[in-house]
PDB file of C-alpha atoms in Angstrom:
ATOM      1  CA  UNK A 787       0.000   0.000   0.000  1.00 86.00           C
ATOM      2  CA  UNK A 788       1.065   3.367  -0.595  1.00 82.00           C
ATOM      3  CA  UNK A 789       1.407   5.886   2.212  1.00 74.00           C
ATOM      4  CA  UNK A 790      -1.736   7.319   3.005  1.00 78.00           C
ATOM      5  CA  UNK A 791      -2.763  10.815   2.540  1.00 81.00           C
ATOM      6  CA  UNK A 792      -5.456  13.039   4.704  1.00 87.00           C
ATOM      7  CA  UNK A 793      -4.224  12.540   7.961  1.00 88.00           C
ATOM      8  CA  UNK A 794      -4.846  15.400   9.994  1.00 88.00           C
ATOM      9  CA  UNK A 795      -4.459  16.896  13.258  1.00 89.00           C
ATOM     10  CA  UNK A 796      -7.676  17.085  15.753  1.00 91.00           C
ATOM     11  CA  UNK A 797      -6.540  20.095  17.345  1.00 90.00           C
ATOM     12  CA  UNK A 798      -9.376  21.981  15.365  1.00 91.00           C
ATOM     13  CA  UNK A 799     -12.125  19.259  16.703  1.00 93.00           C
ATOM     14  CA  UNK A 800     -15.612  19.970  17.051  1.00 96.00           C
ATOM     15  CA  UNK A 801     -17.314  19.558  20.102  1.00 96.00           C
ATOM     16  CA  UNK A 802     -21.099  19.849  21.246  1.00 97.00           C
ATOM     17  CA  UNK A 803     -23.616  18.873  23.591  1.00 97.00           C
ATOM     18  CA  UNK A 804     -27.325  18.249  23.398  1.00 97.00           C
ATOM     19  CA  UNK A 805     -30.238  18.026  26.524  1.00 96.00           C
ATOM     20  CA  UNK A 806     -32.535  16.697  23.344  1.00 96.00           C
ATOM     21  CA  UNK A 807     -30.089  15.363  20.901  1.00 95.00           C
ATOM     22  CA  UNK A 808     -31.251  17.647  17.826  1.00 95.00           C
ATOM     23  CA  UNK A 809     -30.030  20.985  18.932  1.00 96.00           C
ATOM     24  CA  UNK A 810     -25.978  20.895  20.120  1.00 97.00           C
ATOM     25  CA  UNK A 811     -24.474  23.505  22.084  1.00 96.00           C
ATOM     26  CA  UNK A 812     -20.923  24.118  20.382  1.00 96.00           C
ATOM     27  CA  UNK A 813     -18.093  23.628  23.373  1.00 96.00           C
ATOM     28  CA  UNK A 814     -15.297  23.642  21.227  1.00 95.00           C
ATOM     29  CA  UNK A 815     -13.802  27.018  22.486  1.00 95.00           C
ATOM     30  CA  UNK A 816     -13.884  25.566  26.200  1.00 95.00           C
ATOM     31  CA  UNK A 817     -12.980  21.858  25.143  1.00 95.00           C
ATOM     32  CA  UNK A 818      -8.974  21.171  24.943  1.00 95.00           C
ATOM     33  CA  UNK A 819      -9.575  16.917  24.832  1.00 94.00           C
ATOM     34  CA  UNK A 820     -11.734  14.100  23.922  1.00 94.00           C
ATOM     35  CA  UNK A 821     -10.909  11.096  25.033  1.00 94.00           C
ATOM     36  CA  UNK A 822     -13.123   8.412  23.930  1.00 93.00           C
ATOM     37  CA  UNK A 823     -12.386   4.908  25.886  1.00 92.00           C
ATOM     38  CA  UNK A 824     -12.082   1.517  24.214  1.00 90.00           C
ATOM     39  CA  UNK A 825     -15.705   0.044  23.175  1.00 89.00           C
ATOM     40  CA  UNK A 826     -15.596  -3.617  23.980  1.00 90.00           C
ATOM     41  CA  UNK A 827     -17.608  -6.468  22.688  1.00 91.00           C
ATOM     42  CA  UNK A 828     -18.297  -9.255  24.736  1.00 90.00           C
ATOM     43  CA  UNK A 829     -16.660 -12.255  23.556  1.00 89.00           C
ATOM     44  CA  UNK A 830     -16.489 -16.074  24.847  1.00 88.00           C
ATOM     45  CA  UNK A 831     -14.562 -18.836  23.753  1.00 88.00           C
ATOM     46  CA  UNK A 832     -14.788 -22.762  24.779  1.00 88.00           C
ATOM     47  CA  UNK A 833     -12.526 -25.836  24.153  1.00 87.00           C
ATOM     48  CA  UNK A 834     -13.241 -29.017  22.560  1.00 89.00           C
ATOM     49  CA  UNK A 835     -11.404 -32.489  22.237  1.00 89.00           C
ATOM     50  CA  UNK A 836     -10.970 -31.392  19.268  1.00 89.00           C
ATOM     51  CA  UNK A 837      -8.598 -29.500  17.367  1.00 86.00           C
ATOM     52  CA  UNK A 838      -5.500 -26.968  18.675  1.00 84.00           C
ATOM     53  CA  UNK A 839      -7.661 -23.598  19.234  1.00 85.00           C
ATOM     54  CA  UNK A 840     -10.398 -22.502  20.532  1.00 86.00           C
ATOM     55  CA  UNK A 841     -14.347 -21.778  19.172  1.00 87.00           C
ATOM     56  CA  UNK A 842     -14.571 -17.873  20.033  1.00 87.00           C
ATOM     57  CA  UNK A 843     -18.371 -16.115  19.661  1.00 89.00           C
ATOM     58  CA  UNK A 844     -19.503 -13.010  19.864  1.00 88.00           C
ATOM     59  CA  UNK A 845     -21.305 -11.213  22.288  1.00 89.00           C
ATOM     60  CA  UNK A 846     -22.889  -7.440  22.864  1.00 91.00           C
ATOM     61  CA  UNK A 847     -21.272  -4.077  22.777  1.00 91.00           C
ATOM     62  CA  UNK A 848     -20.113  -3.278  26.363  1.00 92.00           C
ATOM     63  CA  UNK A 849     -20.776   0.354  27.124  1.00 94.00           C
ATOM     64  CA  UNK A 850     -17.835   2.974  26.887  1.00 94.00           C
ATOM     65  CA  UNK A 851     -17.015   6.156  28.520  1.00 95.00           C
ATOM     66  CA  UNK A 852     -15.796   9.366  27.014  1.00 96.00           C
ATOM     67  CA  UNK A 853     -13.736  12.194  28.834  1.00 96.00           C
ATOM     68  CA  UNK A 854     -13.541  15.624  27.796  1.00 96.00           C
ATOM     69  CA  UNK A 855     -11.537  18.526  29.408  1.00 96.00           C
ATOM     70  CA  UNK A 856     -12.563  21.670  29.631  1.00 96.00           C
ATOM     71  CA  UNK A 857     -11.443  25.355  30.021  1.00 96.00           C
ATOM     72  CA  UNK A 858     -12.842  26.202  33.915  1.00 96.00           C
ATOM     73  CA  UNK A 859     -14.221  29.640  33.558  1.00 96.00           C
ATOM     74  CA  UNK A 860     -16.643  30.812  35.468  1.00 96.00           C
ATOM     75  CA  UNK A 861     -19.235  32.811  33.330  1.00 93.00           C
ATOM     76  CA  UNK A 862     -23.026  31.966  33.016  1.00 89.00           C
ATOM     77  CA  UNK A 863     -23.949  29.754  30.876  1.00 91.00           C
ATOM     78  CA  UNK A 864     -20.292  28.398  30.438  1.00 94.00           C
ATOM     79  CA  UNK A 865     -20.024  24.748  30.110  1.00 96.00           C
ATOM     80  CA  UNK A 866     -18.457  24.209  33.472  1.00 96.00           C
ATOM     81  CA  UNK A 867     -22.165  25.149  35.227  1.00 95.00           C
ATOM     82  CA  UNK A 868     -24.220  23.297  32.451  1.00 97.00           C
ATOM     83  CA  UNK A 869     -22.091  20.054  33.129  1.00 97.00           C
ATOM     84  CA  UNK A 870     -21.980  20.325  37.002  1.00 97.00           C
ATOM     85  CA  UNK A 871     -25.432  20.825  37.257  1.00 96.00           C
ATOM     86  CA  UNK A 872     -25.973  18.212  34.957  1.00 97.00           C
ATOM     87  CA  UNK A 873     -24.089  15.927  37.510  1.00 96.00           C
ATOM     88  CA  UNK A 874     -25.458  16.555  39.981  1.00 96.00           C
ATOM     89  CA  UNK A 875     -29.137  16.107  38.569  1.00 96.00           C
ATOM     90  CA  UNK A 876     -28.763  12.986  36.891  1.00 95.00           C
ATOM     91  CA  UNK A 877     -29.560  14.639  33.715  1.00 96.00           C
ATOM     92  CA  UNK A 878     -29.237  12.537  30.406  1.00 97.00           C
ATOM     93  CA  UNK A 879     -26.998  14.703  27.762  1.00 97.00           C
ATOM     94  CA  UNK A 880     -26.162  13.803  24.085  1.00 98.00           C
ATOM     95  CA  UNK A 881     -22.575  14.420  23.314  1.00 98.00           C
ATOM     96  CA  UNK A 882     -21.412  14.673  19.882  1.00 97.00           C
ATOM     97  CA  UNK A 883     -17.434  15.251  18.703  1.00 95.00           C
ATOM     98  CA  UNK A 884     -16.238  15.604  15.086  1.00 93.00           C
ATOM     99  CA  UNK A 885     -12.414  15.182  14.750  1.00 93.00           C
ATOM    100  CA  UNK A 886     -11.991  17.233  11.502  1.00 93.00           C
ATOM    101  CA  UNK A 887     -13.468  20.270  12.718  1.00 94.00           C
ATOM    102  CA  UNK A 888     -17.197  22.363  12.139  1.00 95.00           C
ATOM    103  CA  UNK A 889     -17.251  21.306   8.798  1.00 94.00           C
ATOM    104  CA  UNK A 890     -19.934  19.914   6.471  1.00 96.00           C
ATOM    105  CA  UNK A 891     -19.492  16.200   5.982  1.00 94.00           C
ATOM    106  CA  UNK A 892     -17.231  15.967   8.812  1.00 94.00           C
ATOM    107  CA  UNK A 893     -17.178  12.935  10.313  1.00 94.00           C
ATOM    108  CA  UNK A 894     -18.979  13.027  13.770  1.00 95.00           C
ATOM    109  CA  UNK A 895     -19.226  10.316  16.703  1.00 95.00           C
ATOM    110  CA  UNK A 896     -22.326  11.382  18.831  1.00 96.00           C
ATOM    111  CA  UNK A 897     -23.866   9.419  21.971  1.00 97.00           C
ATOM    112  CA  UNK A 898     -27.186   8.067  23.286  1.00 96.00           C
ATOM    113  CA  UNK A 899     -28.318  10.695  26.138  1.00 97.00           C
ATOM    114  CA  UNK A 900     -25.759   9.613  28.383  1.00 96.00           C
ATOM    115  CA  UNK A 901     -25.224  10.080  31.871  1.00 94.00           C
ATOM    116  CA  UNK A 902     -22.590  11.893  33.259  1.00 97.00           C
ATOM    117  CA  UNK A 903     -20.424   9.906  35.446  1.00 96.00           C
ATOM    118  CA  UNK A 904     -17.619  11.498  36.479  1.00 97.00           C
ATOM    119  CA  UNK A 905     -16.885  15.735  37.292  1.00 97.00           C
ATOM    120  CA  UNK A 906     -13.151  16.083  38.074  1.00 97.00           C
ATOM    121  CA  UNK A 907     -13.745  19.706  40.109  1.00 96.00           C
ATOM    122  CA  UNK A 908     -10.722  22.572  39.122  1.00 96.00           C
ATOM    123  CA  UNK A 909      -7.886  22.055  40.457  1.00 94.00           C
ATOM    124  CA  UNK A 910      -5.274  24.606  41.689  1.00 94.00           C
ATOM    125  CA  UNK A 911      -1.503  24.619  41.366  1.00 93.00           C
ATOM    126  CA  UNK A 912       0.582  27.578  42.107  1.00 94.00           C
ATOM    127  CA  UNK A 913       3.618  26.718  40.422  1.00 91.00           C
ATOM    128  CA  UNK A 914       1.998  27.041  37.070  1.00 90.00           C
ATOM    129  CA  UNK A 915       0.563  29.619  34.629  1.00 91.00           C
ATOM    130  CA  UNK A 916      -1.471  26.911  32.597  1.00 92.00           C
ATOM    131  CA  UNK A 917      -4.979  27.566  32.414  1.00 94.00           C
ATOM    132  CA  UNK A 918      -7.154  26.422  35.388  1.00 95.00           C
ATOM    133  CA  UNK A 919      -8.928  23.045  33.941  1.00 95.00           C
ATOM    134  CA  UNK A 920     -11.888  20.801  34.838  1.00 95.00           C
ATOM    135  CA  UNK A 921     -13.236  17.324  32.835  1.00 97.00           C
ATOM    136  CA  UNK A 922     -16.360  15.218  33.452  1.00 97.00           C
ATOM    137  CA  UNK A 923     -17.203  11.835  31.783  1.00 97.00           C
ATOM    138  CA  UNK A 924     -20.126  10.130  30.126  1.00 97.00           C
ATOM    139  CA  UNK A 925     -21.472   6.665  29.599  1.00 96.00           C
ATOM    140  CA  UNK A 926     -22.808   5.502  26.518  1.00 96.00           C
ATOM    141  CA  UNK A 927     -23.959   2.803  25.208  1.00 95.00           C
ATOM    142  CA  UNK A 928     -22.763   3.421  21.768  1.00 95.00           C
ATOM    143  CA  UNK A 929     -21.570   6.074  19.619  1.00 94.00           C
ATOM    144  CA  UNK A 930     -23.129   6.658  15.753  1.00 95.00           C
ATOM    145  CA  UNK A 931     -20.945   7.942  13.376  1.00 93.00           C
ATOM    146  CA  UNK A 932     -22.596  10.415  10.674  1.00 95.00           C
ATOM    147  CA  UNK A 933     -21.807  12.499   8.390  1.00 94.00           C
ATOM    148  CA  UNK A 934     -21.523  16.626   9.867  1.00 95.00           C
ATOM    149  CA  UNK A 935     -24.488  18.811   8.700  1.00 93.00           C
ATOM    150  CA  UNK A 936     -23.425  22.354   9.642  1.00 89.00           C
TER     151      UNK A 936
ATOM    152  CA  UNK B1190     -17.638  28.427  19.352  1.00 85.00           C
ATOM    153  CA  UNK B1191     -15.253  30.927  19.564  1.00 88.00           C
ATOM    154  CA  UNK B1192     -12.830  30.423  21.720  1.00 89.00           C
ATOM    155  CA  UNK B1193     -13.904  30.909  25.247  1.00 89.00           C
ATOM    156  CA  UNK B1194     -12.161  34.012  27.512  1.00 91.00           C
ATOM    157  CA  UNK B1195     -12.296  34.128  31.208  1.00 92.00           C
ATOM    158  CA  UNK B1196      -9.905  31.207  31.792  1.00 92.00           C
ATOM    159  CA  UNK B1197      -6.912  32.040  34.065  1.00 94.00           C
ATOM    160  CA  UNK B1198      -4.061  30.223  36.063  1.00 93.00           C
ATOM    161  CA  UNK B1199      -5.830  29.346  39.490  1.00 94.00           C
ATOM    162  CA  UNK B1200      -2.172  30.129  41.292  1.00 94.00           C
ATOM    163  CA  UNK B1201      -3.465  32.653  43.620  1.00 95.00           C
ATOM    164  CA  UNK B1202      -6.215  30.400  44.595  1.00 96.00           C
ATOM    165  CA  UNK B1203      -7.608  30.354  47.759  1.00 97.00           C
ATOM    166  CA  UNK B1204      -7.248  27.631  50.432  1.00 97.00           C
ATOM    167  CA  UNK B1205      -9.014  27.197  53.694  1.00 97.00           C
ATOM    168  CA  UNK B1206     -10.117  24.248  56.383  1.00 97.00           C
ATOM    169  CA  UNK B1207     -12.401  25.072  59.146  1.00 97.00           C
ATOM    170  CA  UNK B1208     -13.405  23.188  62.563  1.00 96.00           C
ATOM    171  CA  UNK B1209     -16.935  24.218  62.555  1.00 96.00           C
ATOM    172  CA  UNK B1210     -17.940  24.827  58.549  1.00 95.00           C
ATOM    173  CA  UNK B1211     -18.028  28.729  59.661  1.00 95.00           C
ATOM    174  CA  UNK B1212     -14.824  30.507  60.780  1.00 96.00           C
ATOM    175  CA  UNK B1213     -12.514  29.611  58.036  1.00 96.00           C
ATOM    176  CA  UNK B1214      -9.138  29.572  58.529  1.00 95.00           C
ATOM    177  CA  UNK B1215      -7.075  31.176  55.453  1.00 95.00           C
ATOM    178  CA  UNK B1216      -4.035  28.051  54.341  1.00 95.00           C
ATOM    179  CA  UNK B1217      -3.559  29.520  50.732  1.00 95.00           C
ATOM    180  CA  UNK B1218       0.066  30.595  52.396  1.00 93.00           C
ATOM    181  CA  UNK B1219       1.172  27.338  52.963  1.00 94.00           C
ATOM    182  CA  UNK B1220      -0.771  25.315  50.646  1.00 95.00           C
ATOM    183  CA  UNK B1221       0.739  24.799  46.943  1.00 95.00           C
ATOM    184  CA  UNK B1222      -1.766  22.803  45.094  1.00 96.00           C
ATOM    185  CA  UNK B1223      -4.942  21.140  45.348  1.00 97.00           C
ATOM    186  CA  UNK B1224      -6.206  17.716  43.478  1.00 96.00           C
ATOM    187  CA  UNK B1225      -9.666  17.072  43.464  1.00 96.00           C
ATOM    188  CA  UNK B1226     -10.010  13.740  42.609  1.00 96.00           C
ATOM    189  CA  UNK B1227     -13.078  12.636  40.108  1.00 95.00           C
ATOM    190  CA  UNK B1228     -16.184  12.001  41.407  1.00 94.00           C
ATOM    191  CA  UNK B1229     -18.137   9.720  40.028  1.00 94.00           C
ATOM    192  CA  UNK B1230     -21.463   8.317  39.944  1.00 95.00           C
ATOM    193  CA  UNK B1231     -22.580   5.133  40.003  1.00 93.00           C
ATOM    194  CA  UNK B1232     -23.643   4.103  36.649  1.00 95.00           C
ATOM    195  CA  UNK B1233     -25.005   0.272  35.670  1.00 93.00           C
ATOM    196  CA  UNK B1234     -25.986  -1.997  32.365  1.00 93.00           C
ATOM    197  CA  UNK B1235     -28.277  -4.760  31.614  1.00 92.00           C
ATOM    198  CA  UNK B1236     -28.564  -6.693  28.273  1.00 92.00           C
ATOM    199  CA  UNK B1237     -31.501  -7.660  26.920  1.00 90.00           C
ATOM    200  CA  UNK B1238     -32.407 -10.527  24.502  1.00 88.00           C
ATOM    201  CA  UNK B1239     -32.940  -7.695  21.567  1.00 89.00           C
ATOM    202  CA  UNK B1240     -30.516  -5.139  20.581  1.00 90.00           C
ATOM    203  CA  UNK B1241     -26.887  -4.715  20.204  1.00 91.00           C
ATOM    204  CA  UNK B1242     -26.032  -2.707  23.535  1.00 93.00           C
ATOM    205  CA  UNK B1243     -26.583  -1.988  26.784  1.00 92.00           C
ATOM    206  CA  UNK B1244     -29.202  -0.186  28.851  1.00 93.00           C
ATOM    207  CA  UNK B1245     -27.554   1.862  31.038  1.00 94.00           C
ATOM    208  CA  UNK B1246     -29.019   3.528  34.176  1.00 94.00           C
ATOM    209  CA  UNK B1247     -27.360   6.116  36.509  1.00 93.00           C
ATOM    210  CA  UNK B1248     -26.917   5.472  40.686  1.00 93.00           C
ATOM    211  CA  UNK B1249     -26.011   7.361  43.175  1.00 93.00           C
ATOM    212  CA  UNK B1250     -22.810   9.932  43.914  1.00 93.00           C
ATOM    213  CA  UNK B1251     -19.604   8.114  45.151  1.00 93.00           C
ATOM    214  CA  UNK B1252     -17.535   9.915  47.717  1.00 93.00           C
ATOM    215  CA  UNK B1253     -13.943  12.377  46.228  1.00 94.00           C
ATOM    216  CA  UNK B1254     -10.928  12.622  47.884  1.00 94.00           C
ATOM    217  CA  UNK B1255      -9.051  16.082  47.657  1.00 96.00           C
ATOM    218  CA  UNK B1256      -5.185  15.817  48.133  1.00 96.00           C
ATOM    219  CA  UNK B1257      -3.537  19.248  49.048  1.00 96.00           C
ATOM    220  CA  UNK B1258       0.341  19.866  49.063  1.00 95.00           C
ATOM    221  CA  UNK B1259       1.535  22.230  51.888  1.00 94.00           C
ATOM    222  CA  UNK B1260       4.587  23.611  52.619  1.00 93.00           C
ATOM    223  CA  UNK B1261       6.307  22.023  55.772  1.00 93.00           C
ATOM    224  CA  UNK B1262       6.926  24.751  58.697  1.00 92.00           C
ATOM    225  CA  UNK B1263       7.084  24.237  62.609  1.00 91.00           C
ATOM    226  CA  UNK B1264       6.301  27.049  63.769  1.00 89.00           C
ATOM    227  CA  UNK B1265       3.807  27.553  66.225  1.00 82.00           C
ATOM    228  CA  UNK B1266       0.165  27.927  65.043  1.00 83.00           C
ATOM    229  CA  UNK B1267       1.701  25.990  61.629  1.00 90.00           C
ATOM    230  CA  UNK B1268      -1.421  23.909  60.108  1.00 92.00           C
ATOM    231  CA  UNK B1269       0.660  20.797  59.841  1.00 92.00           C
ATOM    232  CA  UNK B1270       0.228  20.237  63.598  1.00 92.00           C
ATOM    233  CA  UNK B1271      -3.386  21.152  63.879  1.00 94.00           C
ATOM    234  CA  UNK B1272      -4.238  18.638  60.519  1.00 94.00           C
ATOM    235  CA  UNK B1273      -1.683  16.301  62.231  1.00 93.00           C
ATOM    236  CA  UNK B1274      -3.755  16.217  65.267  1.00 93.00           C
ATOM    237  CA  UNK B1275      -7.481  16.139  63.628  1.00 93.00           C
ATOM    238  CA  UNK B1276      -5.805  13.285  61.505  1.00 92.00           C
ATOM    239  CA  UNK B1277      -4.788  11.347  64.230  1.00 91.00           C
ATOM    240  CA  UNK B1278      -7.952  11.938  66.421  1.00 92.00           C
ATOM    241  CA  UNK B1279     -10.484  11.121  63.586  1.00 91.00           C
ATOM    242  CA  UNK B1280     -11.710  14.917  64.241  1.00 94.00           C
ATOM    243  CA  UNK B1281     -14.143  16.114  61.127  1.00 94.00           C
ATOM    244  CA  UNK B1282     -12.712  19.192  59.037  1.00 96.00           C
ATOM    245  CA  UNK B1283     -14.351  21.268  56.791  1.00 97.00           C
ATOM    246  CA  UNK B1284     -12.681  22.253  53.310  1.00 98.00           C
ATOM    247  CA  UNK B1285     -13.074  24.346  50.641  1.00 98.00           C
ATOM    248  CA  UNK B1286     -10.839  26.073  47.740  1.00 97.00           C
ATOM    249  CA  UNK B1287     -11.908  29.046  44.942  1.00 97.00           C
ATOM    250  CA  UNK B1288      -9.722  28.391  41.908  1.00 97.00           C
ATOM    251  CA  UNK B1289      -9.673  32.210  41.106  1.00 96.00           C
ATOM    252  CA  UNK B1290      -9.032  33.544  44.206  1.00 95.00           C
ATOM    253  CA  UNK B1291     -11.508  33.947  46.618  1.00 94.00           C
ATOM    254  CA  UNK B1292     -13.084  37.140  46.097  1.00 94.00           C
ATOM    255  CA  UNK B1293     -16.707  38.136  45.251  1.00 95.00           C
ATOM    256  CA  UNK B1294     -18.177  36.704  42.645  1.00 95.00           C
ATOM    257  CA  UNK B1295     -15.214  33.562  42.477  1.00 97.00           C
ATOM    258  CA  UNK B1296     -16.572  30.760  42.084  1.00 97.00           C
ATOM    259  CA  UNK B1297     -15.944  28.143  45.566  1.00 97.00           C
ATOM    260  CA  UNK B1298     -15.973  24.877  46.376  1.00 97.00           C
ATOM    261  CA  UNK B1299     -17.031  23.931  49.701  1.00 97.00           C
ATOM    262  CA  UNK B1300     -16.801  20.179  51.172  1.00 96.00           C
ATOM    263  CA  UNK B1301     -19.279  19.047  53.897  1.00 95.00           C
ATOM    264  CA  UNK B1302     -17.911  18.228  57.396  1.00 94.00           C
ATOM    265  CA  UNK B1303     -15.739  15.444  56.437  1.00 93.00           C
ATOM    266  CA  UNK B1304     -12.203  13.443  57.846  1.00 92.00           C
ATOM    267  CA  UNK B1305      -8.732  13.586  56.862  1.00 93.00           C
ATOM    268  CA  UNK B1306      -8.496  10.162  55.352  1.00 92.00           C
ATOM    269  CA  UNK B1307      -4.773  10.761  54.349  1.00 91.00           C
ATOM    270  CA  UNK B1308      -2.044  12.501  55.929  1.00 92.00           C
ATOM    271  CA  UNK B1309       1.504  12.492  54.085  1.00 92.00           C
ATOM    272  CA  UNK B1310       4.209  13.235  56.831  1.00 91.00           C
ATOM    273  CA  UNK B1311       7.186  15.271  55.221  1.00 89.00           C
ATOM    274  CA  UNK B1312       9.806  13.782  53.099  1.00 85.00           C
ATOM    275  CA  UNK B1313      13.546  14.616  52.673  1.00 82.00           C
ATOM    276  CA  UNK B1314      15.492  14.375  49.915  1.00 84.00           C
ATOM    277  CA  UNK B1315      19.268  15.643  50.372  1.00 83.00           C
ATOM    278  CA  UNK B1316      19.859  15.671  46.357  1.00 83.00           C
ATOM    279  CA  UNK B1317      17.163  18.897  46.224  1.00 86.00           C
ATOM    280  CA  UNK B1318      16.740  22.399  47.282  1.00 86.00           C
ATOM    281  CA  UNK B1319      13.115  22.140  47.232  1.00 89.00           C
ATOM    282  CA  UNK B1320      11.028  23.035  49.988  1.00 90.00           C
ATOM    283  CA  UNK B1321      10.268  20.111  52.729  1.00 88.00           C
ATOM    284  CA  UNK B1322       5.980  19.497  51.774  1.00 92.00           C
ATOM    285  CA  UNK B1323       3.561  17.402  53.131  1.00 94.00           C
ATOM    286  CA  UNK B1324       0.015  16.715  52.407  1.00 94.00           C
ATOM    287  CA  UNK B1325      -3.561  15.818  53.350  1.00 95.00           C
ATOM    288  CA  UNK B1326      -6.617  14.587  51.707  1.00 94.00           C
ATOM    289  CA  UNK B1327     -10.187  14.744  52.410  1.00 95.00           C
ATOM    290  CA  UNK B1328     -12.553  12.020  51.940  1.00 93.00           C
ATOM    291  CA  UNK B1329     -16.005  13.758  51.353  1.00 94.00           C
ATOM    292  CA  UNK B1330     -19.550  12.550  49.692  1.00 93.00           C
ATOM    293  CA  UNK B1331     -19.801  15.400  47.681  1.00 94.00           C
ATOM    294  CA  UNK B1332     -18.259  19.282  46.938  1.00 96.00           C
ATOM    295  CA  UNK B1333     -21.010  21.862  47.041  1.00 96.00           C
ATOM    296  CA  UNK B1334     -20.428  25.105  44.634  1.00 96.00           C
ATOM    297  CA  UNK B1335     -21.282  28.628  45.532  1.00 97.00           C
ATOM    298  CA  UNK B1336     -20.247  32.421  44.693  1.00 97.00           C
ATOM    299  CA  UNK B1337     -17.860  33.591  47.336  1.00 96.00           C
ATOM    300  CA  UNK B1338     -19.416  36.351  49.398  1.00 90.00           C
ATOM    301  CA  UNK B1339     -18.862  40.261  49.288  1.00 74.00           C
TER     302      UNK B1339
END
């Protein structure tokens, strides 16, 4: 094979969130990382007398969890509030990211309303002059892939 | 989104414990850093005989720990003694920290009463000329957000 071409960076990703799943918030000016975990399918396998390796089947798709950073800022309406409230009320959210960017046929990875599992609070650190952060995770069942429709 | 503004270094943040939850006692001084750990929530999944993944349902809040670093002193009045002492005699602290600073309208983060459920006496290192630290951490059900008062 030849080398490939149309690699890109992600540094220009997309990012948005959804309380209904048709209209997303754009976070990508407070979102620095998406870091989607491993989806898993279940998977068995069993031995017989017979022959050197083993029958392996298939099972479901184990959930996965996503974790994004964000800018901590402290304005209303900034994503920080939205997602700690969020937390803290149980309330479902659809997540959507699209590696190549806000841009029409982009691909794009979006979840079921998920809940948000995990809120990792700002941190402090007086030996630094990196912007304060915050992240907070979400479980999903899947993630679609689609096609961007700006 | 365009990029977001408002973030900032949280290196002037603002530190405190407190014995009763309300005279506050000001550590930023000492303290260098502080690591909220993730809280999570409980999350589950069931299967069912139809479809390809997971149903997943939301529990409850788990409890955080928050590690601080402090600067090791002796002196009298030095907080390393009195978190020594509530460490060793189980006594409940409060906590909080406000990334940006700790002045009206920060943004603050305010534990419940809760125990020191770690206490990190001070290391030495002859090979450095860093300053002697120690640290704590605070095992609490949940962080509770507010606007710092005028």
């Amino acid at each position: 094979m030849t080398q490939i071409t149309g690699g890109f960076s992600a540094s220009d990703a997309h990012v948005g969130m959804s309380a209904a799943g048709v209209t997303f918030v754009d976070i990508s000016g407070s979102a620095a990382s998406v870091a989607p975990g491993e989806q898993t399918r279940k998977s068995g396998e069993v031995y017989t007398h017979s022959g050197d390796t083993a029958i392996i089947t298939g099972g479901k798709r184990e959930p996965l969890e996503v974790e994004i950073k964000i800018v901590y800022t402290e304005g209303t309406g900034d994503p920080f509030e939205v997602i700690r409230a969020a937390f803290e009320a149980k309330t479902p959210y659809y997540f959507r990211w699209s590696p190549k960017g806000y841009v029409t046929g982009a691909f794009t990875f979006t979840s079921d309303a998920a809940v948000i599992t995990g809120l990792t609070y700002p941190d402090t650190d007086a030996g630094t002059g990196d912007p304060c952060m915050c992240a907070f995770k979400f479980k999903t069942a899947k993630v679609t892939k689609s096609a961007l429709v700006t | 989104m365009t990029q977001i503004t408002g973030g900032f270094a949280a290196s002037d943040a603002k530190v405190e414990i407190s014995a009763n939850g309300s005279s506050w006692n000001d550590i930023s001084g000492a303290a260098a850093s502080v690591a909220p750990g993730e809280q999570t929530r409980k999350s589950g999944e069931v299967y069912t005989q139809s479809g390809d993944t997971g149903i997943i349902t939301g529990g409850k809040r788990e409890p955080l720990e928050i590690e601080v670093k402090v600067v090791y002193t002796e002196g009298t009045g030095d907080y390393f003694e009195t978190i020594r002492a509530a460490f060793e005699a189980k006594t409940p602290y409060y906590f909080r920290w406000s990334p940006k600073g700790g002045v009206n309208p920060d943004f603050q983060f305010a534990t419940p009463v809760a125990f020191f459920s770690g206490l990190t006496y001070p290391d030495t290192d002859a090979s450095s000329g860093d300053p002697a630290m120690y640290g704590f951490k605070i095992k609490t059900p949940y962080v509770t957000k507010s606007v710092v008062a005028t």
